[in-house]
PDB file of C-alpha atoms in Angstrom:
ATOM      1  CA  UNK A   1      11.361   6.280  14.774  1.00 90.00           C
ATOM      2  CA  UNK A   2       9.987   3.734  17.362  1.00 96.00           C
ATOM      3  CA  UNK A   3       6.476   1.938  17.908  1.00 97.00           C
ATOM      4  CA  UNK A   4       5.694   1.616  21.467  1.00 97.00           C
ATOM      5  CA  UNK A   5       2.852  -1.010  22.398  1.00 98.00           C
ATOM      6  CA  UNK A   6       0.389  -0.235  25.312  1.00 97.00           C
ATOM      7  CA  UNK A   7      -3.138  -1.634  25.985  1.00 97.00           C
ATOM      8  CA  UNK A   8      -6.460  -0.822  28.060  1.00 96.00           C
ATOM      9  CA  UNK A   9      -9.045  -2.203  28.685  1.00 94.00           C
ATOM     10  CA  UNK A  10      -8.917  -4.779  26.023  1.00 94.00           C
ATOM     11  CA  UNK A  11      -7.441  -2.428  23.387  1.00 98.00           C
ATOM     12  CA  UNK A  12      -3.920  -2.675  21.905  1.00 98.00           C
ATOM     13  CA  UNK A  13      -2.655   0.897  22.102  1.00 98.00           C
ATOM     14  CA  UNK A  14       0.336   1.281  19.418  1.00 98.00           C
ATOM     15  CA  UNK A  15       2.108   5.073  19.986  1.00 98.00           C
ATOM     16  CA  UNK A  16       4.061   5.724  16.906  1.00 97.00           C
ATOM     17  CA  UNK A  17       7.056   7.869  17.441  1.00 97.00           C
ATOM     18  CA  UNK A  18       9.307  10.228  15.375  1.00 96.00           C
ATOM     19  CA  UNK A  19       9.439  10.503  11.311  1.00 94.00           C
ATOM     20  CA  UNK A  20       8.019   7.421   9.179  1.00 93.00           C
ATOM     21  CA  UNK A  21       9.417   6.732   5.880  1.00 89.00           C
ATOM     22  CA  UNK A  22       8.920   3.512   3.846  1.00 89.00           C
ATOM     23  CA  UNK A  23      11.469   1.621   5.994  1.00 88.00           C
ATOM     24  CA  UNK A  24       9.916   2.256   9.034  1.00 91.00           C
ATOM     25  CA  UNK A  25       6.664   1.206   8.039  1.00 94.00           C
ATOM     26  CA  UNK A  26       7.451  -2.271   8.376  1.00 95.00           C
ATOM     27  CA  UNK A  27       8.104  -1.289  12.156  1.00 95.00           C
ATOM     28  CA  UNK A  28       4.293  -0.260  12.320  1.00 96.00           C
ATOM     29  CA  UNK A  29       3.571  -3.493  10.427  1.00 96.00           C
ATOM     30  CA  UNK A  30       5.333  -5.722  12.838  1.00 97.00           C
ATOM     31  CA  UNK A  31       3.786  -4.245  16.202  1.00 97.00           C
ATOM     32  CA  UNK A  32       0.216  -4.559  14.318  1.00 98.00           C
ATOM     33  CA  UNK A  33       0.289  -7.822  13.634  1.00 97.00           C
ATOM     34  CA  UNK A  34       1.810  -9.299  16.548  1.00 98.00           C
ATOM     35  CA  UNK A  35      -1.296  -7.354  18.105  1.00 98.00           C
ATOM     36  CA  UNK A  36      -3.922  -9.432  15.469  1.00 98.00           C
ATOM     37  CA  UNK A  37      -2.300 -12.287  16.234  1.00 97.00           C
ATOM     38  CA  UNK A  38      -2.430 -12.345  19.968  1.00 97.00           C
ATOM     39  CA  UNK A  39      -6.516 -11.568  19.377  1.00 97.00           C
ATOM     40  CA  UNK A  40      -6.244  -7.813  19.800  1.00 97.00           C
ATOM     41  CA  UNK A  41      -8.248  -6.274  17.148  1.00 97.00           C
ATOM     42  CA  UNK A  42      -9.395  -2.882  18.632  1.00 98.00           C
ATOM     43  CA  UNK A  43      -6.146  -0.978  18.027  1.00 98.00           C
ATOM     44  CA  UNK A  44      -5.235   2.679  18.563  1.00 98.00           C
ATOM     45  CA  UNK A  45      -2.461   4.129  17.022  1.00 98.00           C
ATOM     46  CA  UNK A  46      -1.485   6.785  18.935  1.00 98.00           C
ATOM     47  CA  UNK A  47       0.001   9.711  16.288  1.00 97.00           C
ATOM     48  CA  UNK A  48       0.666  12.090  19.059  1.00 97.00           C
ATOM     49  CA  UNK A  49       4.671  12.068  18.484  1.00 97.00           C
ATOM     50  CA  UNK A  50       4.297  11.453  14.962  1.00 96.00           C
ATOM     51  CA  UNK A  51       5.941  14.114  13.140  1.00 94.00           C
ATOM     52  CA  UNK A  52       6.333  13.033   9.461  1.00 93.00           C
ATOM     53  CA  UNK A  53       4.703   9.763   7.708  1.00 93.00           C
ATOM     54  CA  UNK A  54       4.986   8.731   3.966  1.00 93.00           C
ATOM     55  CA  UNK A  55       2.290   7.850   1.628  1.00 93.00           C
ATOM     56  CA  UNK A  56       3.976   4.366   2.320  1.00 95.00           C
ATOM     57  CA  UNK A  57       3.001   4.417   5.982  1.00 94.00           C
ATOM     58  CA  UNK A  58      -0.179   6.277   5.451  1.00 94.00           C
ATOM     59  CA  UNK A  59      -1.154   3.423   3.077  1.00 95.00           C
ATOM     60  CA  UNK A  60      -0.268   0.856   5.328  1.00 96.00           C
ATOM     61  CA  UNK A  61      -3.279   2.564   7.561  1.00 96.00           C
ATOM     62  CA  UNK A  62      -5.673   1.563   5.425  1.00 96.00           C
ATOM     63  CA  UNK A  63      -4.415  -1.779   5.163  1.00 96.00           C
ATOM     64  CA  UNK A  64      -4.560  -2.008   8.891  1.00 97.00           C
ATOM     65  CA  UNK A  65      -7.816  -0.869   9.065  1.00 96.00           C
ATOM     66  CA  UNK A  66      -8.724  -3.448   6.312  1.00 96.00           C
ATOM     67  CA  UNK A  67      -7.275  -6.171   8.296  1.00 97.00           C
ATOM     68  CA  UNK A  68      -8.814  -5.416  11.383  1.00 97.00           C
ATOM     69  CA  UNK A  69     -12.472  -5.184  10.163  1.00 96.00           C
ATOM     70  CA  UNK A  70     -11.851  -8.478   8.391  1.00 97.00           C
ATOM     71  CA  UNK A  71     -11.384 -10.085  11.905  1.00 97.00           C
ATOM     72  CA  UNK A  72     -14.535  -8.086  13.539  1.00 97.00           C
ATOM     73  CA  UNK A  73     -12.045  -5.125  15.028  1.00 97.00           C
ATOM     74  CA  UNK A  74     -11.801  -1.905  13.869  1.00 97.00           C
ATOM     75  CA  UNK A  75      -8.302   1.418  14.018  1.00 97.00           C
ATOM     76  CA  UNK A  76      -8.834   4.482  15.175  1.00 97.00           C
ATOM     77  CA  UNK A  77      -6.032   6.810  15.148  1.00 97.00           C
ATOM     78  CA  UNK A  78      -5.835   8.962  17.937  1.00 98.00           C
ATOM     79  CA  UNK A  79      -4.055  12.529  19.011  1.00 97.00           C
ATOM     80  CA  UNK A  80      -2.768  13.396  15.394  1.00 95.00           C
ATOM     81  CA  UNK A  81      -0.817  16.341  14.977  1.00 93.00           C
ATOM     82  CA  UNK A  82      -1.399  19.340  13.268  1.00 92.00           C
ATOM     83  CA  UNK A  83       0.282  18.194  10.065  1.00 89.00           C
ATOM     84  CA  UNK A  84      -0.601  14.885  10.178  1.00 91.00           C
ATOM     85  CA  UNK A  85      -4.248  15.366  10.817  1.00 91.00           C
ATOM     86  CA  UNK A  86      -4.374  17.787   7.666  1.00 93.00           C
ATOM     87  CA  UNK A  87      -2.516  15.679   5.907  1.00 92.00           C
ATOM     88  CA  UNK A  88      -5.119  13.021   6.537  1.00 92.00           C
ATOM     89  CA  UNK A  89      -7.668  15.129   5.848  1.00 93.00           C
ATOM     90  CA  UNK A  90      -6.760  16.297   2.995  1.00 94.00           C
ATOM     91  CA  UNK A  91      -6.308  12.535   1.168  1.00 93.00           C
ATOM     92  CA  UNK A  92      -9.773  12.087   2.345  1.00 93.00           C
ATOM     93  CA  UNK A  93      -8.928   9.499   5.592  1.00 92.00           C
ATOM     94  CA  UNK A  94     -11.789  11.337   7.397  1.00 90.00           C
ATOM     95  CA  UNK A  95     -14.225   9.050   5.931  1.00 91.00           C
ATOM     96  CA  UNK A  96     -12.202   5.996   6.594  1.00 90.00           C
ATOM     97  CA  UNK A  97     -10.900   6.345  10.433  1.00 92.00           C
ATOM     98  CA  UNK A  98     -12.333   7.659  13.067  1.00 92.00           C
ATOM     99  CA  UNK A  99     -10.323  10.384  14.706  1.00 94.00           C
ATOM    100  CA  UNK A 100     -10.100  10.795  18.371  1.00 97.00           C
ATOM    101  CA  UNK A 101      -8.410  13.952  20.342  1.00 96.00           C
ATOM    102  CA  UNK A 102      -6.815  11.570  22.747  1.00 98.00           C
ATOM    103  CA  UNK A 103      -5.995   7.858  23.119  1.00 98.00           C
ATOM    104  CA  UNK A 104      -8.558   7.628  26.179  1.00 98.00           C
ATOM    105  CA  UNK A 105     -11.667   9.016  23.949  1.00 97.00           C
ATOM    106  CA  UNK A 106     -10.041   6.374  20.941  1.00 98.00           C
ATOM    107  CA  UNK A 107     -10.466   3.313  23.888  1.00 98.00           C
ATOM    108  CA  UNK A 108     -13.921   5.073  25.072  1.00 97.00           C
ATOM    109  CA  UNK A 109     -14.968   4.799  21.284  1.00 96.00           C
ATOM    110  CA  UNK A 110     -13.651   1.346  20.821  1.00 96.00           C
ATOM    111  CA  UNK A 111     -14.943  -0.052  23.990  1.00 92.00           C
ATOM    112  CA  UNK A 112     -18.350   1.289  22.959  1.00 91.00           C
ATOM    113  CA  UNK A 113     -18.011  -0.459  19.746  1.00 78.00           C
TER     114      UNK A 113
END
């Protein structure tokens, strides 16, 4: 489990790595703020070599995505996984992120605003 940090072109790029249970989470929670508080609020998190996440994790998603509007920024998650993206799906997440194939069309799409 590791959160890598990234950005481009103005967007803070978070790549979330390996299985994410409720003690990781505050990993993901750590990196995101840091990136709110250094005035990046267009953030991709990268699920590309996410393999597993709680409802823990999944929930704190949605309070990213919450906290990011609130400041006039938005998440998009990028690059999800089979599983992942079905699991999304299937909670209904569809109609609250915007899901991008790759991190460059999730910094196109936050660029573009």
């Amino acid at each position: 489990m590791r959160v890598t940090r990234g950005e481009r072109d103005g967007v803070a790029i978070l790549r979330l790595e390996g299985e994410f249970d409720s003690f990781e989470t505050e990993l993901v929670r750590e990196a995101f703020e840091a990136c709110l508080q250094q005035g990046r609020h267009r953030v991709v998190l990268d699920l590309s070599a996410l393999s597993f996440a709680n409802s823990t994790t999944i929930a704190y998603f949605i309070t990213a995505q919450k906290r990011a509007k609130a400041l006039g920024g938005k998440v998009v998650l990028a690059a999800a996984g089979d599983f992942i993206r079905k699991t999304l799906k299937t909670l209904g997440l569809d109609q609250v992120f915007a899901f991008m194939g790759s991190v460059d069309e999730a910094v196109a799409a936050l660029k573009a605003g």
